[in-house]
Coordinates of C-alpha atoms in Angstrom, one line a residue:
M1 CA -27.2 30.1 -48.2
S2 CA -24.5 28.5 -46.0
V3 CA -23.7 24.8 -46.4
I4 CA -22.5 22.8 -43.6
D5 CA -19.5 20.6 -43.8
R6 CA -20.3 17.4 -42.1
T7 CA -17.1 15.8 -43.0
Q8 CA -15.4 18.0 -40.5
P9 CA -14.8 16.1 -37.2
V10 CA -17.0 16.9 -33.8
P11 CA -15.3 19.0 -31.6
P12 CA -14.3 17.2 -28.3
R13 CA -16.3 17.5 -25.1
P14 CA -14.4 20.1 -23.1
P15 CA -12.5 18.2 -20.2
V16 CA -14.2 19.5 -17.3
I17 CA -17.9 17.6 -18.8
A18 CA -15.8 14.4 -19.3
A19 CA -14.5 14.8 -16.0
L20 CA -17.8 15.3 -14.2
K21 CA -19.0 12.3 -16.3
D22 CA -16.4 10.3 -15.0
A23 CA -16.8 11.3 -11.3
T24 CA -20.5 11.1 -11.5
L25 CA -20.2 7.3 -13.1
A26 CA -17.8 6.6 -10.3
A27 CA -20.1 8.3 -7.3
L28 CA -22.9 6.2 -8.6
V29 CA -20.2 2.6 -8.2
A30 CA -19.4 3.8 -4.7
L31 CA -23.2 4.3 -4.2
G32 CA -24.0 0.7 -4.7
L33 CA -21.0 -0.9 -3.4
F34 CA -21.3 1.5 0.0
G35 CA -24.8 1.9 0.4
L36 CA -25.5 -1.0 2.3
M37 CA -22.3 -1.7 3.7
I38 CA -21.6 1.8 5.2
G39 CA -25.5 3.3 5.1
L40 CA -27.5 1.1 7.4
Y41 CA -25.7 -0.7 10.4
T42 CA -27.7 -3.6 12.3
D43 CA -27.0 -3.7 16.0
Q44 CA -29.0 -5.6 19.0
G45 CA -31.6 -3.0 20.6
P46 CA -32.8 -3.0 24.0
T47 CA -35.0 -5.7 23.8
G48 CA -33.0 -8.1 22.0
A49 CA -34.7 -7.6 18.7
L50 CA -32.5 -6.6 15.3
V51 CA -32.5 -2.9 15.4
V52 CA -31.3 -1.1 11.7
T53 CA -29.7 2.4 12.1
T54 CA -28.7 4.9 9.3
R55 CA -25.5 6.4 8.8
F56 CA -26.4 8.5 5.7
Q57 CA -23.9 11.4 6.7
T58 CA -21.0 8.7 6.3
L59 CA -22.0 7.7 3.3
A60 CA -22.4 11.0 1.5
I61 CA -18.8 11.8 2.9
L62 CA -17.8 8.6 1.5
I63 CA -18.8 9.1 -1.8
A64 CA -18.0 12.9 -2.0
V65 CA -14.6 11.8 -1.8
V66 CA -14.8 9.1 -4.2
F67 CA -16.1 12.0 -6.9
A68 CA -14.0 14.8 -6.0
G69 CA -10.7 11.6 -6.4
A70 CA -12.5 10.7 -9.5
F71 CA -12.8 14.4 -10.9
V72 CA -9.2 15.0 -10.1
R73 CA -7.9 12.3 -11.8
A74 CA -10.2 12.9 -14.7
I75 CA -8.9 16.4 -15.1
L76 CA -4.7 15.4 -14.7
F77 CA -4.4 12.6 -16.1
G78 CA -7.7 11.6 -18.6
R79 CA -8.8 8.0 -18.7
D80 CA -5.4 7.2 -19.5
P81 CA -3.2 4.8 -17.2
I82 CA -1.7 6.7 -14.5
V83 CA 1.8 6.3 -15.3
P84 CA 4.7 7.6 -13.5
G85 CA 6.7 10.8 -15.2
T86 CA 9.6 9.0 -17.6
R87 CA 12.0 12.2 -17.0
F88 CA 13.7 11.2 -13.7
A89 CA 12.8 7.3 -14.5
E90 CA 16.5 6.5 -15.6
P91 CA 18.3 8.8 -13.0
L92 CA 16.0 6.7 -10.1
A93 CA 16.8 3.4 -11.8
K94 CA 20.2 4.2 -11.5
I95 CA 20.3 5.2 -8.0
K96 CA 17.9 2.0 -7.2
D97 CA 20.4 0.1 -8.5
R98 CA 23.5 1.5 -6.6
A99 CA 21.3 1.8 -3.2
A100 CA 19.3 -1.6 -3.1
P101 CA 22.9 -3.3 -2.5
V102 CA 23.7 -1.6 0.5
L103 CA 19.9 -1.5 2.0
G104 CA 20.0 -5.1 1.2
T105 CA 23.2 -5.2 3.6
L106 CA 21.6 -3.4 6.1
I107 CA 17.8 -3.5 6.6
A108 CA 18.4 -7.5 7.7
P109 CA 20.9 -6.5 10.3
A110 CA 19.1 -3.9 11.4
L111 CA 15.5 -5.6 11.9
L112 CA 17.7 -8.3 13.7
G113 CA 19.1 -5.8 15.9
F114 CA 16.2 -4.2 17.0
A115 CA 14.6 -7.9 17.6
L116 CA 16.7 -8.8 19.5
L117 CA 16.5 -5.4 21.9
V118 CA 13.0 -5.2 21.6
P119 CA 12.3 -6.6 25.3
A120 CA 14.9 -4.5 26.7
L121 CA 13.0 -1.8 25.0
F122 CA 9.5 -2.2 25.7
Y123 CA 9.7 -4.8 29.0
N124 CA 7.3 -2.4 30.9
D125 CA 4.9 -2.3 28.0
R126 CA 3.1 -5.6 27.8
Y127 CA 1.0 -4.8 24.9
L128 CA 3.9 -3.8 23.1
L129 CA 5.7 -7.6 23.6
D130 CA 2.2 -9.2 23.3
L131 CA 2.1 -7.7 19.7
A132 CA 5.4 -8.3 18.6
I133 CA 5.1 -11.7 19.8
L134 CA 2.2 -12.2 17.2
V135 CA 4.2 -10.4 14.6
L136 CA 6.8 -13.0 14.8
T137 CA 4.4 -15.5 14.7
Y138 CA 2.8 -14.4 11.8
V139 CA 6.8 -14.0 10.3
M140 CA 7.3 -17.7 10.9
L141 CA 4.1 -18.6 9.7
G142 CA 4.7 -16.3 6.0
W143 CA 8.3 -18.0 5.8
G144 CA 7.1 -21.2 6.0
L145 CA 4.0 -20.8 3.2
N146 CA 6.7 -18.7 1.2
I147 CA 8.5 -22.3 0.8
V148 CA 5.3 -23.6 -1.1
V149 CA 4.3 -20.7 -2.6
G150 CA 6.9 -18.5 -3.3
L151 CA 9.8 -21.5 -4.2
A152 CA 7.8 -23.7 -5.3
G153 CA 4.8 -21.7 -7.0
L154 CA 1.9 -24.1 -4.9
L155 CA -1.1 -22.1 -4.3
D156 CA -1.9 -23.0 -0.7
L157 CA -5.3 -21.8 0.8
G158 CA -5.1 -24.5 3.4
Y159 CA -2.4 -23.4 5.3
V160 CA -3.8 -22.8 8.5
A161 CA -4.6 -26.7 9.0
F162 CA -1.3 -27.8 9.4
Y163 CA -0.8 -24.6 12.1
A164 CA -4.0 -26.2 13.9
V165 CA -2.2 -29.8 13.8
G166 CA 0.5 -28.5 15.4
A167 CA -1.6 -26.8 18.0
Y168 CA -3.8 -29.6 19.0
S169 CA -0.5 -32.0 18.7
Y170 CA 1.5 -30.2 21.4
A171 CA -2.0 -29.7 23.4
L172 CA -2.7 -33.4 23.2
L173 CA 0.6 -34.5 24.0
A174 CA 1.5 -32.6 27.0
M175 CA -2.0 -33.0 28.9
N176 CA -2.2 -36.5 28.1
F177 CA 1.4 -37.5 28.7
D178 CA 2.9 -35.2 30.6
L179 CA 5.8 -34.1 28.1
S180 CA 7.3 -30.9 28.4
F181 CA 7.5 -28.0 25.7
W182 CA 10.6 -29.0 23.9
I183 CA 10.1 -32.7 23.0
C184 CA 6.5 -32.0 22.3
L185 CA 7.8 -28.8 19.6
P186 CA 9.7 -31.4 17.0
L187 CA 6.8 -33.8 17.6
A188 CA 3.9 -31.4 16.7
G189 CA 6.6 -30.5 13.4
I190 CA 6.7 -33.8 12.7
L191 CA 2.8 -34.7 12.6
A192 CA 2.1 -31.1 11.1
A193 CA 4.7 -32.5 8.1
F194 CA 3.2 -35.8 8.2
W195 CA -0.5 -34.3 7.1
G196 CA 1.3 -32.5 4.6
I197 CA 2.4 -35.5 2.8
L198 CA -1.3 -36.7 2.9
L199 CA -2.5 -33.4 1.5
G200 CA 0.7 -33.4 -1.3
F201 CA -0.6 -37.0 -2.5
P202 CA -4.5 -36.1 -4.2
V203 CA -3.1 -32.4 -5.1
L204 CA 0.0 -33.8 -7.7
R205 CA -2.0 -33.5 -10.8
L206 CA -3.7 -30.2 -9.7
R207 CA -2.2 -26.9 -10.8
G208 CA -3.8 -23.2 -10.1
D209 CA -7.1 -22.5 -9.2
Y210 CA -7.6 -26.3 -8.8
L211 CA -5.2 -26.5 -6.1
A212 CA -6.0 -23.6 -4.5
I213 CA -9.4 -25.2 -4.1
V214 CA -8.1 -28.2 -2.8
T215 CA -6.3 -27.3 -0.2
M216 CA -8.7 -24.7 0.6
A217 CA -11.0 -27.4 1.1
F218 CA -8.6 -29.3 3.6
G219 CA -7.9 -26.8 5.8
E220 CA -12.0 -26.5 6.3
I221 CA -12.0 -30.4 7.1
I222 CA -9.4 -30.1 9.2
R223 CA -11.3 -27.1 11.5
L224 CA -14.5 -29.2 10.9
V225 CA -12.7 -32.6 12.4
L226 CA -11.9 -30.6 15.4
L227 CA -14.7 -29.0 16.0
N228 CA -16.9 -32.4 15.7
W229 CA -14.4 -34.5 17.2
Q230 CA -15.2 -33.8 20.9
S231 CA -14.0 -36.6 22.8
L232 CA -10.2 -36.0 21.6
T233 CA -10.2 -32.3 20.7
G234 CA -13.1 -30.9 22.9
G235 CA -15.0 -29.9 20.0
P236 CA -16.2 -26.1 20.2
N237 CA -15.2 -26.0 24.0
G238 CA -11.6 -26.2 23.0
I239 CA -8.6 -27.1 25.2
S240 CA -7.9 -25.4 27.9
S241 CA -4.8 -25.3 30.9
I242 CA -2.4 -26.3 28.2
P243 CA 1.3 -26.9 30.3
R244 CA 3.5 -23.7 29.9
P245 CA 7.0 -23.6 28.6
S246 CA 9.9 -23.3 31.5
F247 CA 13.4 -22.5 31.4
F248 CA 14.9 -25.7 31.4
G249 CA 12.9 -27.3 34.0
I250 CA 12.7 -24.0 35.7
P251 CA 9.2 -22.7 36.2
F252 CA 7.8 -19.1 35.5
N253 CA 6.0 -18.8 38.8
N254 CA 6.6 -17.5 42.2
E255 CA 7.4 -20.0 44.6
E256 CA 10.9 -20.9 46.0
D257 CA 11.8 -23.3 42.9
G258 CA 10.7 -20.4 40.2
F259 CA 12.6 -18.6 37.9
A260 CA 12.7 -15.2 39.8
A261 CA 14.0 -17.4 42.9
T262 CA 16.3 -18.7 41.4
F263 CA 18.1 -16.0 39.9
G264 CA 18.0 -13.7 42.5
L265 CA 15.3 -11.7 41.0
E266 CA 12.0 -9.7 41.8
F267 CA 9.0 -12.0 40.6
S268 CA 7.2 -10.6 37.5
S269 CA 4.8 -12.3 35.1
T270 CA 6.9 -10.8 32.5
H271 CA 9.9 -13.1 32.7
R272 CA 7.2 -15.1 30.9
I273 CA 6.8 -13.2 28.0
V274 CA 9.9 -12.2 27.3
F275 CA 11.1 -15.7 27.2
L276 CA 8.6 -16.4 25.3
Y277 CA 9.5 -13.8 22.7
Y278 CA 13.1 -15.1 22.4
V279 CA 11.9 -18.7 21.7
I280 CA 9.3 -17.2 18.7
L281 CA 12.3 -15.1 17.8
A282 CA 14.5 -18.1 17.8
L283 CA 12.3 -20.5 15.9
A284 CA 11.5 -17.7 13.3
L285 CA 15.2 -17.4 13.0
L286 CA 15.5 -21.4 12.5
T287 CA 13.0 -21.1 9.7
N288 CA 14.6 -18.6 7.9
W289 CA 18.1 -20.1 8.1
V290 CA 17.0 -23.2 6.8
T291 CA 14.7 -21.6 4.0
M292 CA 17.7 -19.8 2.7
R293 CA 19.9 -23.2 3.2
L294 CA 17.4 -25.4 1.4
R295 CA 17.2 -23.0 -1.4
R296 CA 20.9 -23.4 -2.0
L297 CA 20.3 -26.8 -2.5
P298 CA 19.2 -29.4 -5.2
I299 CA 16.2 -29.4 -3.9
G300 CA 15.5 -25.8 -3.3
R301 CA 16.7 -25.0 -7.0
A302 CA 13.8 -27.5 -8.2
W303 CA 11.6 -26.2 -6.4
E304 CA 12.3 -22.7 -8.2
A305 CA 12.5 -24.8 -11.6
M306 CA 9.1 -26.0 -10.7
R307 CA 7.2 -22.6 -10.0
E308 CA 8.6 -21.5 -13.4
D309 CA 7.6 -24.3 -15.7
E310 CA 6.6 -27.5 -14.4
I311 CA 6.5 -29.5 -17.9
A312 CA 10.4 -27.8 -18.6
C313 CA 11.0 -29.2 -15.1
R314 CA 9.7 -32.8 -15.8
S315 CA 11.9 -32.9 -19.0
L316 CA 15.0 -32.1 -17.4
G317 CA 14.3 -35.5 -15.0
I318 CA 13.4 -33.6 -12.2
N319 CA 11.3 -35.9 -10.2
T320 CA 8.4 -33.6 -9.6
T321 CA 6.3 -35.7 -7.1
N322 CA 9.0 -36.1 -4.6
T323 CA 9.8 -32.0 -5.2
K324 CA 5.9 -31.0 -4.4
L325 CA 5.6 -33.9 -1.7
T326 CA 9.1 -31.8 -0.2
A327 CA 7.5 -28.6 0.0
F328 CA 4.5 -29.4 1.3
S329 CA 6.0 -31.3 4.2
I330 CA 8.9 -28.5 5.1
G331 CA 6.5 -25.6 5.1
A332 CA 3.8 -28.0 7.2
M333 CA 6.4 -28.8 9.8
F334 CA 7.1 -24.8 10.1
G335 CA 3.4 -24.3 10.7
G336 CA 3.1 -26.8 12.9
F337 CA 5.9 -25.5 14.9
A338 CA 4.3 -21.8 14.8
G339 CA 0.9 -23.9 16.0
A340 CA 3.0 -25.2 19.0
F341 CA 4.2 -22.5 20.3
F342 CA 0.8 -20.6 19.6
A343 CA -0.8 -23.2 21.8
T344 CA 1.6 -22.8 24.8
R345 CA 1.5 -19.1 24.3
Q346 CA -2.4 -19.1 24.5
G347 CA -3.1 -21.8 27.1
F348 CA -6.2 -22.6 25.3
I349 CA -7.0 -23.2 21.9
S350 CA -10.3 -23.9 19.9
P351 CA -11.4 -24.7 16.3
E352 CA -12.1 -20.4 16.2
S353 CA -8.4 -19.7 16.5
F354 CA -7.8 -21.9 12.9
T355 CA -10.4 -20.4 10.2
F356 CA -9.6 -19.7 6.4
G357 CA -9.3 -15.9 7.3
E358 CA -5.8 -17.2 8.9
S359 CA -5.1 -19.0 5.9
A360 CA -6.0 -15.5 3.5
L361 CA -3.8 -13.4 6.0
V362 CA -0.5 -15.8 5.6
L363 CA -1.3 -15.6 2.1
A364 CA -1.5 -11.7 2.0
I365 CA 1.7 -11.7 3.9
V366 CA 3.9 -13.6 1.5
V367 CA 2.4 -12.1 -1.8
L368 CA 2.4 -8.4 -0.4
G369 CA 5.7 -9.1 1.0
G370 CA 7.4 -10.7 -2.5
M371 CA 6.9 -14.2 -2.9
G372 CA 10.3 -15.6 -2.6
S373 CA 11.9 -12.7 -0.6
Q374 CA 12.5 -13.4 2.7
I375 CA 13.4 -9.8 4.4
G376 CA 9.7 -8.5 2.5
I377 CA 7.8 -11.2 4.0
A378 CA 8.8 -9.9 7.4
I379 CA 8.5 -6.2 6.5
A380 CA 4.6 -7.1 5.5
A381 CA 3.9 -8.9 8.3
L382 CA 5.3 -6.2 10.4
V383 CA 3.2 -3.5 8.5
M384 CA -0.1 -5.3 8.3
L385 CA -0.4 -6.2 11.8
G386 CA 1.0 -3.2 12.6
G387 CA -1.3 -1.5 10.8
F388 CA -4.2 -3.4 12.2
E389 CA -3.3 -2.2 15.9
L390 CA -2.7 1.7 14.4
L391 CA -6.3 1.5 13.4
R392 CA -7.9 -1.0 15.7
E393 CA -9.5 3.0 17.0
F394 CA -11.6 2.9 13.6
E395 CA -12.8 -0.5 14.3
Q396 CA -15.9 -0.3 11.7
Y397 CA -13.8 1.5 8.6
R398 CA -10.1 -0.6 9.2
M399 CA -11.0 -3.6 7.0
L400 CA -11.9 -1.4 4.5
V401 CA -8.6 0.9 4.5
F402 CA -7.1 -2.5 4.5
G403 CA -8.4 -3.4 1.6
F404 CA -7.8 0.0 -0.1
A405 CA -4.2 -0.4 1.1
M406 CA -3.7 -3.9 -0.6
V407 CA -5.0 -2.9 -3.8
A408 CA -3.0 -0.1 -4.1
I409 CA 0.0 -2.4 -3.2
M410 CA -1.1 -4.8 -6.0
I411 CA -1.4 -1.9 -8.4
W412 CA 1.9 0.2 -7.8
R413 CA 3.8 -3.0 -6.8
P414 CA 3.0 -6.0 -8.0
R415 CA 5.3 -8.4 -7.5
G416 CA 5.3 -7.1 -3.5
L417 CA 7.0 -4.5 -1.2
V418 CA 10.4 -6.4 -1.8
S419 CA 10.5 -7.9 -5.5
T420 CA 14.2 -8.5 -5.7
R421 CA 15.4 -12.2 -4.8
E422 CA 19.0 -12.7 -4.6
P423 CA 20.3 -15.4 -6.8
S424 CA 20.1 -19.0 -4.9
L425 CA 23.6 -20.1 -7.5
Y426 CA 26.0 -18.0 -9.2
L427 CA 28.5 -19.6 -11.5
A428 CA 32.1 -19.4 -10.9
D429 CA 33.6 -16.4 -13.5
H430 CA 30.3 -14.1 -12.0
K431 CA 31.4 -14.9 -8.4
K432 CA 34.9 -13.9 -9.3
G433 CA 34.1 -10.7 -11.1
A434 CA 35.1 -11.8 -14.3
P435 CA 33.6 -10.9 -17.5
G436 CA 30.5 -12.7 -18.9
G437 CA 29.8 -14.5 -15.7
A438 CA 26.0 -14.6 -15.1
A439 CA 24.0 -15.7 -12.2
T440 CA 21.6 -18.2 -11.9
P441 CA 18.3 -17.3 -10.1

């Protein structure tokens, strides 16, 4: 008679069975998430009624991809986190440390040179010129928001409000007072900065999620005011026929006093597009230059100190009230500049152009590019907006792909595409290369 030894450990299940179980669970989760989003599609029928069509084949393909991915992951890595191998970690770290300074000094000039040559390279491609203008607009918005979020550490979800204030300020001033673009541009920035100060006062004692909720509410308040104050803003109809900028008083038209006739050129509507491109490029470079200069000033170091620890910042005698208000006002000013340019480029504005989605997109550019990193924000804006256009053919799925890409970046690059920043201040010994020197970030 055999005796069963119950003290022996139960043998583990074969890895294939465990992998199948995990993959099945992942497929069920995918079915729950995408069953209504992908499997069912609503559209307007011939009679105007709502018609529901099924896309079960697409849903099945998506679930199969999730099942296969989860199965392969379970076979290769089990349930442990996916950690890159450590065999080549040290050599790669050395290569990164040596290559980072070189790449850092080459990427920025290369991008600037390419930006200067875009109109010459793509002069006959109106689509790419418009896309380049759009990318530069969001680069400028990202650099402006970077002052508030990346340097000062204040989570602002209502940045689109300053964008809207700048756009409507330019439109109303240009149309009602017959002022030129170059006069309305600084006025729009000043008005946006004023509204930034008004936002800063109520949120002086707020931090974290509470600050984000209040700023998001501020953005919605501005949009609703623009939507309902019809006597001033035109309400949902917006403002049309906004004056276009001129080249130092020379309009871009096909008349005798126009730009083409003045310089002996054949008239082309692309002249105005190229001019607008260089205007937004100059505004974006101005934003970058001012931001980099401010980082090296005491106010810039106060922003970074407040971002790291506000309580310690107060204990050092830094006036956090003025520091926050300065961050909000300067960031809002650059948002107002971008809004004024947006109004003159489009020739038409309405509240629908300034929804919360714009704030979320600009914040995503700042976070994915690396908070506090100027070059990272520029790369993120190029990748995100360029990616949107590349996936335009897959209109139904591009937001899904975009979401997956954001999740992947946040997992493998949690500090953004460019997670390193140059210190804003060096000690004298470190700058001379003496031993024992340290850098003050």
